Coordinates of C-alpha atoms and ligand atoms in Angstrom, one line a residue:
M27 CA 165.0 192.5 354.5
S28 CA 166.6 195.6 356.0
L29 CA 164.3 198.5 357.1
Q30 CA 165.7 200.7 354.3
R31 CA 164.9 198.1 351.7
A32 CA 161.4 197.5 353.1
I33 CA 160.7 201.2 352.9
S34 CA 162.0 201.5 349.3
T35 CA 159.9 198.5 348.2
L36 CA 156.8 200.0 349.8
A37 CA 157.6 203.3 348.0
I38 CA 157.9 201.4 344.7
S39 CA 154.4 199.9 344.9
A40 CA 152.8 203.1 346.2
A41 CA 154.3 205.4 343.8
L42 CA 153.8 203.2 340.8
A43 CA 150.2 202.2 341.4
L44 CA 150.9 199.6 338.7
P45 CA 148.1 198.3 336.6
A46 CA 147.4 194.9 338.1
A47 CA 145.9 193.5 334.9
A48 CA 146.1 194.4 331.3
S49 CA 142.5 195.6 331.4
D50 CA 143.5 198.3 333.8
Y51 CA 145.2 200.2 331.0
L52 CA 141.9 200.9 329.2
S53 CA 138.4 201.2 330.5
T54 CA 136.8 200.4 327.1
N55 CA 135.3 197.1 325.9
V56 CA 135.5 195.7 322.4
R57 CA 132.8 193.3 321.0
F58 CA 132.6 191.7 317.6
T59 CA 129.2 190.7 316.2
S60 CA 127.5 190.0 312.9
D61 CA 124.1 191.3 314.1
N62 CA 123.2 194.9 313.6
A63 CA 123.3 196.8 316.8
S64 CA 122.2 200.3 317.6
A65 CA 123.7 203.1 319.7
S66 CA 123.4 206.9 319.7
T67 CA 126.7 207.1 317.7
R68 CA 127.3 204.9 314.7
V69 CA 130.5 204.9 312.7
V70 CA 130.1 203.6 309.1
F71 CA 133.2 202.6 307.1
V72 CA 132.8 203.6 303.5
P73 CA 135.0 202.5 300.5
E74 CA 135.8 205.3 298.1
D75 CA 133.0 206.4 295.8
Q76 CA 130.6 203.8 297.2
S77 CA 127.0 204.7 298.0
I78 CA 126.3 204.8 301.7
A79 CA 123.5 202.6 302.9
V80 CA 123.0 201.9 306.6
E81 CA 121.1 198.7 307.2
G82 CA 117.7 199.3 308.7
W83 CA 117.5 202.9 307.5
T84 CA 114.9 203.9 304.9
A85 CA 115.8 205.1 301.4
E86 CA 114.9 208.7 302.5
Q87 CA 117.2 208.5 305.5
N88 CA 120.1 207.1 303.4
Q89 CA 119.5 209.9 300.9
A90 CA 119.7 212.5 303.6
V91 CA 123.1 211.0 304.6
A92 CA 124.3 210.9 301.0
R93 CA 123.4 214.6 300.7
A94 CA 125.1 215.5 303.9
A95 CA 128.2 213.6 302.8
R96 CA 128.3 215.4 299.5
I97 CA 128.0 218.8 301.2
E98 CA 130.9 217.8 303.5
A99 CA 132.9 216.7 300.5
F100 CA 133.2 213.2 301.9
T101 CA 134.2 210.7 299.2
G102 CA 135.3 207.7 301.2
A103 CA 139.0 208.4 300.5
A104 CA 141.3 206.7 303.0
S105 CA 141.5 208.5 306.4
Q106 CA 138.7 210.9 305.7
H107 CA 136.2 211.1 308.4
V108 CA 133.2 213.4 309.1
T109 CA 130.6 213.5 311.8
L110 CA 127.0 214.2 310.8
I111 CA 123.7 214.6 312.7
A112 CA 121.9 211.3 312.1
P113 CA 118.7 211.7 310.1
E114 CA 115.3 212.0 311.9
G115 CA 113.8 208.7 313.0
T116 CA 117.0 206.6 313.0
Q117 CA 117.3 206.4 316.8
A118 CA 120.9 207.6 316.4
D119 CA 122.2 211.1 317.3
H120 CA 125.5 211.1 315.4
L121 CA 126.7 209.3 312.3
M122 CA 130.4 209.3 311.6
L123 CA 131.5 208.3 308.1
A124 CA 135.0 206.9 307.9
G125 CA 136.7 206.5 304.5
V126 CA 138.8 203.4 303.8
G127 CA 139.7 204.2 300.1
N128 CA 140.2 200.9 298.3
P129 CA 139.8 198.6 301.3
A130 CA 142.2 195.9 299.9
E131 CA 144.9 198.5 299.7
L132 CA 144.4 200.2 303.0
S133 CA 147.7 199.7 304.9
R134 CA 147.8 198.5 308.5
F135 CA 149.2 201.8 309.6
N136 CA 146.6 203.9 307.8
A137 CA 143.9 201.8 309.4
E138 CA 145.5 202.3 312.9
K139 CA 145.8 206.1 312.3
L140 CA 142.1 206.2 311.2
G141 CA 141.2 204.5 314.5
A142 CA 143.3 207.0 316.4
A143 CA 141.5 209.9 314.7
I144 CA 138.2 208.4 315.4
A145 CA 139.1 207.9 319.1
A146 CA 140.2 211.5 319.3
A147 CA 136.8 212.6 317.8
L148 CA 134.5 210.4 320.0
K149 CA 133.3 211.9 323.3
P150 CA 134.8 209.9 326.2
E151 CA 131.4 209.8 328.0
L152 CA 129.7 207.7 325.2
T153 CA 128.6 204.4 326.7
D154 CA 128.2 202.6 323.4
V155 CA 129.4 203.1 319.8
V156 CA 128.6 200.9 316.8
F157 CA 131.2 200.4 314.1
D158 CA 129.8 199.0 310.9
T159 CA 132.3 197.6 308.4
R160 CA 129.7 195.8 306.3
L161 CA 130.0 198.1 303.3
I162 CA 133.5 196.6 302.8
A163 CA 132.5 193.7 300.5
N164 CA 135.4 191.3 301.2
P165 CA 134.8 189.7 304.6
G166 CA 138.5 188.9 305.2
V167 CA 139.5 192.5 304.4
A168 CA 136.7 193.9 306.6
A169 CA 137.8 191.7 309.5
E170 CA 141.4 192.8 309.1
I171 CA 140.5 196.5 308.9
S172 CA 138.1 196.2 311.9
A173 CA 140.9 194.8 314.0
Q174 CA 143.5 197.4 312.9
V175 CA 141.1 200.3 313.5
A176 CA 140.2 198.9 316.9
H177 CA 143.9 198.7 317.7
G178 CA 144.5 202.3 316.6
I179 CA 141.7 203.3 319.0
D180 CA 143.3 201.4 321.9
L181 CA 146.8 202.9 321.2
R182 CA 145.3 206.4 321.3
N183 CA 143.2 205.9 324.4
Y184 CA 146.2 205.1 326.6
R185 CA 146.9 207.7 329.3
F186 CA 149.9 208.2 331.6
D187 CA 147.9 209.9 334.3
R188 CA 149.0 208.3 337.5
Y189 CA 150.7 211.5 338.6
Q190 CA 147.5 213.5 338.4
S191 CA 145.4 213.7 341.6
E192 CA 142.2 214.0 339.5
P193 CA 142.9 212.5 336.1
K194 CA 140.5 213.3 333.3
A195 CA 137.9 210.6 332.9
R196 CA 139.0 207.9 330.5
P197 CA 136.5 206.6 327.9
Q198 CA 134.2 203.9 329.4
T199 CA 132.8 203.1 326.0
T200 CA 131.8 199.7 324.7
Y201 CA 132.7 199.5 321.0
H202 CA 130.4 197.2 319.1
W203 CA 132.0 196.0 315.8
V204 CA 129.4 194.9 313.3
T205 CA 131.2 192.9 310.6
H206 CA 130.7 189.9 308.3
S207 CA 133.2 187.6 310.1
P208 CA 133.3 188.6 313.8
Q209 CA 135.4 185.6 314.9
V210 CA 138.1 186.3 312.3
A211 CA 138.1 190.0 313.3
E212 CA 138.4 189.1 316.9
R213 CA 141.3 186.7 316.3
H214 CA 143.2 189.5 314.5
Y215 CA 142.3 191.9 317.2
E216 CA 143.7 189.6 319.9
D217 CA 147.1 189.7 318.2
Y218 CA 147.0 193.5 318.0
R219 CA 145.8 193.7 321.6
A220 CA 148.9 191.8 322.7
I221 CA 151.0 194.4 320.9
A222 CA 149.0 197.3 322.5
E223 CA 149.7 195.9 325.9
G224 CA 153.4 195.7 325.2
V225 CA 153.3 199.3 324.0
F226 CA 151.5 200.3 327.2
V227 CA 154.1 198.7 329.4
A228 CA 156.9 200.4 327.3
R229 CA 155.1 203.7 327.6
D230 CA 154.8 203.3 331.4
I231 CA 158.5 202.4 331.7
T232 CA 159.5 205.4 329.5
A233 CA 157.4 208.0 331.4
L234 CA 158.2 207.1 335.0
P235 CA 160.1 210.1 336.5
G236 CA 163.7 209.5 337.3
S237 CA 163.3 209.4 341.1
D238 CA 160.6 206.8 341.0
G239 CA 161.7 204.8 338.0
Y240 CA 165.2 203.8 339.1
P241 CA 166.7 200.4 338.1
E242 CA 165.1 198.3 340.9
A243 CA 161.7 199.9 340.4
I244 CA 161.8 199.0 336.7
V245 CA 162.7 195.5 337.7
E246 CA 159.6 195.4 339.9
L247 CA 157.4 196.9 337.2
A248 CA 158.5 194.4 334.6
K249 CA 158.1 191.5 337.1
Q250 CA 154.5 192.5 337.8
A251 CA 153.7 193.2 334.1
M252 CA 155.0 189.8 333.0
S253 CA 153.7 187.7 336.0
D254 CA 151.0 185.9 334.1
L255 CA 153.0 185.3 330.9
D256 CA 155.1 182.3 329.9
I257 CA 158.3 184.3 330.4
E258 CA 161.4 183.2 332.3
L259 CA 162.7 186.2 334.1
T260 CA 166.3 186.5 335.3
I261 CA 167.3 189.4 337.5
I262 CA 171.0 190.2 337.9
T263 CA 171.4 192.4 341.0
P264 CA 174.0 195.1 341.5
E265 CA 176.2 192.7 343.5
Q266 CA 176.0 190.1 340.8
V267 CA 176.8 192.7 338.1
K268 CA 180.0 193.4 340.0
E269 CA 180.8 189.7 340.6
M270 CA 180.3 188.9 336.9
G271 CA 182.8 191.6 336.0
M272 CA 180.4 193.8 334.1
G273 CA 182.4 196.9 335.0
L274 CA 180.9 199.1 332.3
L275 CA 177.3 198.5 333.5
E276 CA 178.4 198.9 337.1
S277 CA 180.3 202.2 336.4
V278 CA 177.3 204.1 335.1
S279 CA 175.5 203.9 338.4
A280 CA 178.6 204.4 340.5
G281 CA 177.4 207.9 341.5
S282 CA 173.9 206.8 342.4
Q283 CA 172.4 205.2 345.5
H284 CA 170.6 202.9 343.0
G285 CA 173.0 200.3 341.6
S286 CA 172.8 198.8 338.1
Y287 CA 170.7 195.8 337.4
L288 CA 170.3 193.6 334.3
L289 CA 167.0 192.0 333.4
A290 CA 166.6 189.1 331.0
A291 CA 163.1 188.1 330.0
H292 CA 163.0 184.9 327.9
Y293 CA 160.0 183.7 325.9
K294 CA 160.8 180.4 324.3
G295 CA 158.1 179.7 321.7
S296 CA 160.4 177.6 319.5
D297 CA 163.5 175.5 319.7
E298 CA 165.6 177.6 317.4
A299 CA 168.5 179.7 318.8
P300 CA 167.0 182.9 320.4
I301 CA 166.9 186.4 319.0
A302 CA 168.2 188.8 321.6
L303 CA 166.6 192.2 321.9
V304 CA 168.9 194.4 324.0
G305 CA 167.5 197.8 325.0
K306 CA 169.1 200.7 326.8
G307 CA 167.6 201.2 330.3
N308 CA 169.4 204.2 331.7
T309 CA 166.7 205.3 334.1
F310 CA 167.9 208.9 334.2
D311 CA 170.7 210.6 332.4
T312 CA 172.2 213.6 334.1
G313 CA 175.3 213.1 331.9
G314 CA 177.4 212.3 335.0
Y315 CA 180.4 214.5 335.5
N316 CA 180.0 215.5 331.9
L317 CA 176.9 217.1 333.2
K318 CA 174.0 218.1 330.9
T319 CA 174.3 221.8 331.7
N320 CA 171.3 223.3 330.1
S321 CA 167.7 222.8 331.1
S322 CA 166.5 221.5 327.8
S323 CA 169.2 218.8 327.5
I324 CA 168.6 217.3 331.0
L325 CA 164.8 217.6 331.0
R326 CA 162.9 214.4 330.0
M327 CA 166.0 212.3 330.5
Q328 CA 163.8 209.8 332.3
T329 CA 163.0 208.7 328.8
D330 CA 166.5 207.4 328.5
K331 CA 165.1 204.0 329.5
A332 CA 162.8 203.8 326.5
G333 CA 165.0 201.1 324.8
A334 CA 164.5 198.8 327.8
G335 CA 160.7 199.5 327.6
A336 CA 160.8 198.6 323.9
V337 CA 162.4 195.2 324.3
I338 CA 160.4 194.3 327.4
G339 CA 157.2 195.3 325.6
A340 CA 158.1 193.4 322.4
V341 CA 158.8 190.2 324.3
M342 CA 155.6 190.6 326.2
A343 CA 153.6 191.1 323.0
L344 CA 155.2 188.0 321.4
A345 CA 154.5 185.9 324.5
K346 CA 150.9 187.2 324.7
Q347 CA 150.5 186.2 321.0
Q348 CA 152.0 182.8 321.8
A349 CA 154.1 183.4 318.7
P350 CA 156.3 180.4 317.6
V351 CA 159.5 182.3 318.2
N352 CA 162.4 182.2 320.7
V353 CA 163.2 185.7 321.9
V354 CA 164.9 187.2 324.9
A355 CA 164.6 190.8 326.1
I356 CA 167.8 192.0 327.8
A357 CA 167.7 195.3 329.6
P358 CA 170.7 196.8 331.4
L359 CA 169.4 199.3 334.0
S360 CA 171.5 202.2 335.3
H361 CA 171.1 205.6 336.9
N362 CA 173.7 208.0 335.6
L363 CA 174.1 210.4 338.5
I364 CA 176.9 212.4 340.2
S365 CA 178.4 212.0 343.6
G366 CA 181.8 211.4 345.3
S367 CA 181.7 207.8 344.0
A368 CA 180.7 208.6 340.4
T369 CA 182.9 207.6 337.5
L370 CA 185.3 210.4 336.4
P371 CA 186.0 211.4 332.8
G372 CA 189.3 209.6 331.9
D373 CA 188.7 206.6 334.1
V374 CA 189.5 203.2 332.6
V375 CA 187.0 200.5 333.3
K376 CA 187.1 196.8 332.5
A377 CA 184.1 195.3 330.6
G378 CA 182.6 191.9 331.1
D379 CA 184.5 190.6 328.1
G380 CA 187.8 192.0 329.5
T381 CA 188.1 195.0 327.2
L382 CA 189.6 198.0 328.9
V383 CA 187.5 201.1 328.1
E384 CA 188.6 204.7 328.5
I385 CA 185.5 206.6 329.7
A386 CA 186.4 209.8 327.8
N387 CA 182.9 211.1 328.4
T388 CA 180.5 210.0 331.2
D389 CA 177.6 211.2 329.1
A390 CA 178.2 208.5 326.6
E391 CA 176.8 205.9 329.1
G392 CA 174.2 204.1 326.9
R393 CA 176.9 202.3 324.9
L394 CA 178.6 201.3 328.2
I395 CA 175.6 199.5 329.7
L396 CA 174.7 198.0 326.3
G397 CA 178.2 196.8 325.7
D398 CA 178.1 194.6 328.7
A399 CA 174.5 193.6 327.9
N400 CA 175.6 192.4 324.4
W401 CA 178.4 190.4 326.0
Y402 CA 175.9 188.9 328.5
A403 CA 173.5 188.1 325.7
N404 CA 176.2 186.2 323.7
D405 CA 177.6 184.5 326.8
V406 CA 174.4 183.3 328.3
F407 CA 172.0 182.9 325.3
K408 CA 174.2 182.2 322.2
P409 CA 171.6 184.1 320.2
R410 CA 171.3 183.9 316.4
A411 CA 170.9 187.7 316.2
I412 CA 171.2 190.7 318.4
A413 CA 169.1 193.9 318.1
N414 CA 170.2 196.9 320.1
I415 CA 167.7 199.7 320.6
A416 CA 168.5 202.9 322.5
T417 CA 168.0 206.6 322.9
L418 CA 171.7 206.7 322.2
T419 CA 173.0 209.9 320.6
G420 CA 172.1 213.6 320.1
S421 CA 173.8 213.3 316.7
K422 CA 171.0 211.0 315.5
V423 CA 168.5 213.8 316.3
G424 CA 170.6 216.3 314.3
A425 CA 170.8 213.9 311.3
L426 CA 167.3 212.5 311.1
G427 CA 165.1 214.4 313.7
T428 CA 162.2 212.2 314.7
G429 CA 161.0 211.2 311.2
Y430 CA 163.3 208.2 311.2
A431 CA 165.3 206.2 313.7
A432 CA 168.9 205.6 312.7
M433 CA 169.7 202.0 311.9
F434 CA 172.9 199.9 311.4
A435 CA 173.0 196.3 310.3
S436 CA 175.7 193.7 309.9
A437 CA 173.6 191.1 308.0
D438 CA 171.4 191.3 304.9
D439 CA 168.5 189.3 306.2
L440 CA 168.3 191.3 309.4
R441 CA 168.5 194.6 307.5
A442 CA 165.8 193.6 305.0
A443 CA 163.5 192.5 307.8
I444 CA 163.9 195.7 309.9
I445 CA 163.3 198.0 306.9
E446 CA 160.1 196.0 306.0
A447 CA 159.0 196.1 309.7
G448 CA 159.6 199.9 309.7
K449 CA 157.3 200.3 306.7
V450 CA 154.6 198.1 308.1
T451 CA 154.5 199.8 311.5
D452 CA 155.5 203.3 310.3
E453 CA 158.2 203.2 312.9
K454 CA 160.6 204.1 310.1
V455 CA 164.3 203.4 310.1
W456 CA 167.1 204.8 307.9
E457 CA 170.4 203.0 307.6
L458 CA 173.7 204.8 308.3
P459 CA 177.0 203.5 307.2
L460 CA 179.6 202.1 309.5
D461 CA 182.4 200.9 307.2
G462 CA 183.9 204.3 306.4
Y463 CA 185.3 205.1 309.9
P464 CA 188.3 203.0 310.8
G465 CA 189.7 203.7 314.2
I466 CA 186.6 205.6 315.2
I467 CA 186.8 204.4 318.9
D468 CA 190.5 203.9 319.2
S469 CA 191.9 205.1 322.5
P470 CA 195.5 206.4 323.1
L471 CA 195.2 205.2 326.7
A472 CA 193.2 201.9 326.9
D473 CA 191.9 199.3 324.4
I474 CA 189.0 201.5 323.1
R475 CA 187.3 204.7 324.2
N476 CA 183.6 205.4 324.5
I477 CA 183.4 208.4 322.2
G478 CA 184.3 209.2 318.6
S479 CA 183.1 211.1 315.5
P480 CA 180.6 211.1 313.9
G481 CA 178.7 210.6 317.1
T482 CA 176.0 208.2 316.0
Q483 CA 178.5 205.9 314.2
A484 CA 180.8 206.0 317.2
G485 CA 178.0 204.7 319.4
A486 CA 177.2 202.0 316.9
A487 CA 180.8 200.9 316.5
F488 CA 181.1 200.6 320.3
L489 CA 178.0 198.3 320.4
K490 CA 179.2 196.2 317.5
H491 CA 182.5 195.6 319.2
F492 CA 180.5 193.9 322.0
A493 CA 178.1 192.0 319.7
G494 CA 181.2 190.1 318.4
D495 CA 180.4 187.8 315.4
T496 CA 176.7 187.6 316.1
P497 CA 174.6 189.0 313.3
W498 CA 173.5 192.4 314.6
I499 CA 171.4 195.5 314.1
H500 CA 171.2 198.7 316.1
I501 CA 168.4 201.2 316.2
D502 CA 169.2 204.7 317.6
M503 CA 165.8 206.0 318.6
A504 CA 167.0 209.2 320.4
A505 CA 164.1 211.7 320.7
D506 CA 161.5 209.2 319.4
A507 CA 160.4 208.1 322.9
M508 CA 158.0 210.9 323.7
V509 CA 155.7 213.4 321.9
S510 CA 154.7 216.7 323.4
S511 CA 151.3 216.8 321.7
P512 CA 149.0 214.0 320.5
T513 CA 150.2 212.6 317.2
G514 CA 148.4 209.9 315.3
I515 CA 148.3 206.7 317.4
H516 CA 150.1 208.5 320.3
P517 CA 148.4 210.6 322.9
A518 CA 150.7 213.3 324.3
G519 CA 153.5 211.6 326.3
P520 CA 155.5 208.4 325.9
T521 CA 155.2 206.6 322.5
G522 CA 156.5 203.1 323.3
F523 CA 158.5 203.4 320.1
G524 CA 160.2 200.1 319.1
V525 CA 157.6 197.7 320.5
R526 CA 155.6 197.5 317.2
L527 CA 158.8 197.7 315.2
L528 CA 160.7 194.9 317.0
T529 CA 157.6 192.6 317.3
E530 CA 157.1 192.9 313.5
W531 CA 160.9 192.4 312.9
V532 CA 160.8 189.1 314.8
H533 CA 157.7 188.0 312.8
Q534 CA 159.4 189.0 309.5
L535 CA 162.5 187.0 310.4
N536 CA 160.3 184.0 311.2
K537 CA 158.6 184.1 307.8
Ligands
BES603 N1 170.7 209.8 326.2 C1 171.6 210.6 325.5 C2 171.2 210.8 324.0 C3 169.9 211.6 323.8 C4 170.0 212.9 323.4 C5 168.7 211.0 323.8 C6 168.9 213.6 323.2 C7 167.5 211.7 323.6 C8 167.7 213.1 323.2 C9 173.0 210.0 325.5 O1 173.3 209.2 326.6 C10 174.0 211.0 325.4 O2 174.1 211.8 326.3 N2 174.7 211.1 324.3 C11 175.7 212.1 324.0 C12 177.0 211.4 323.7 C13 178.2 212.3 323.6 C14 178.6 212.8 325.0 C15 179.3 211.5 323.0 C16 175.3 212.9 322.9 O3 174.9 212.3 321.8 O4 175.3 214.1 322.9
MN604 MN1 174.2 210.5 328.1
ZN605 ZN1 171.8 208.5 327.7

């Protein structure tokens, strides 16, 4: 190892301070029990219009609660929650009532959001909190809701605070879930916990600043995060990218001291042909010589690697769940910078599949790295489907904002599954058409060019070219990777968008 290389490896581990184990992401504990427990704060889940009776409390104490609930207009409607001072003599200080509406109809996402709202309302210094779901009559439903609410709490408790010299204390609380069927609840929770840990890795990848989170650093992060999972990791180095002829992927980092990598993380939980999840990992987007020239367009462009985070997180979640599926995450990793060696607008570059591409705009780099990654996916893995996910186009933000991600699909079963997954997870997708734009990426100079109009469709058409005949979907998640203030299951910062969506998509396809 050269000295330079040794220094940069040291810098990676020092700057990242990576969580060594999943438990390092959260300082909370979750326990499931059927025995009543007591703590200074008790959260009682209340179906709509049901009388509130806390086990072990006297009739007078429960009446006092009912009166307080009435005064606060608490009915048990889904997502309602109110914190009361617990009645005298109950050994509790606070009683939170949380509405679950008709429990059998409470959606997974509404339960998660309720958990997030509860997490935001609970003081981080509480050592113990009791959650009581025993007013939900159906034990199976109560178990499911317990796990989903606990998951929402975990998602909201994540912090990206490794760049703060004195981070705010994280909650150190033990959450005691009192429910009819604790083993069933715990089993559900473990599947959700796997998803949460995938989301956390995706959030970390998304948020790392551009000078620390360059391609090789993301490779190191992913390697550590996946080290105790049944995942086969392949790392294609910058030299190998060049040797294999992936000129598009190579070209995006041509102006950076950090060359392009490609990472493939394969979890083989079944003998079927794999599903390839191919996510954009442009670790910083200056635009290249088509420079992003105003501060708001270049700021936060470290989040341009969120697609890579999404696919890595999804495969980690499925591996942790030991799901009976065959999936591979493929992440092309680039650093789109400027220097004397950077690609120039108008250059022609040869892709891995031999296509000659006119780089008409160096800022349309995501499709370049994903084009070669789609080719690699087909060549090496012969997948039964390819899903692209990327912070790909500004036009997507113009068309849909952040309420929906744009979606394209070339096969009915893949389309139906992603729409359903979007509804289940509330990572919503809206399909845009691709059939009305013949010649959209034609080039007068080379075989194709990397821009066209409309912008989101041009990006999609480019990716589809390199997916070939493999059934394909593409999710343009531009502007969905980060929130500036806490929103539902997301604390302020990186969202990990796509992990929950793609994990659910793979499950839907496997049904
Ligand atoms: N990473 C950007 C897309 C983006 C924009 C993501 C805003 C998140 C928020 C992408 O690489 C890009 O620069 N796209 C250009 C393409 C254009 C030059 C053809 C765009 O959409 O403006
Ligand atoms: Mn760009
Ligand atoms: Zn970009």
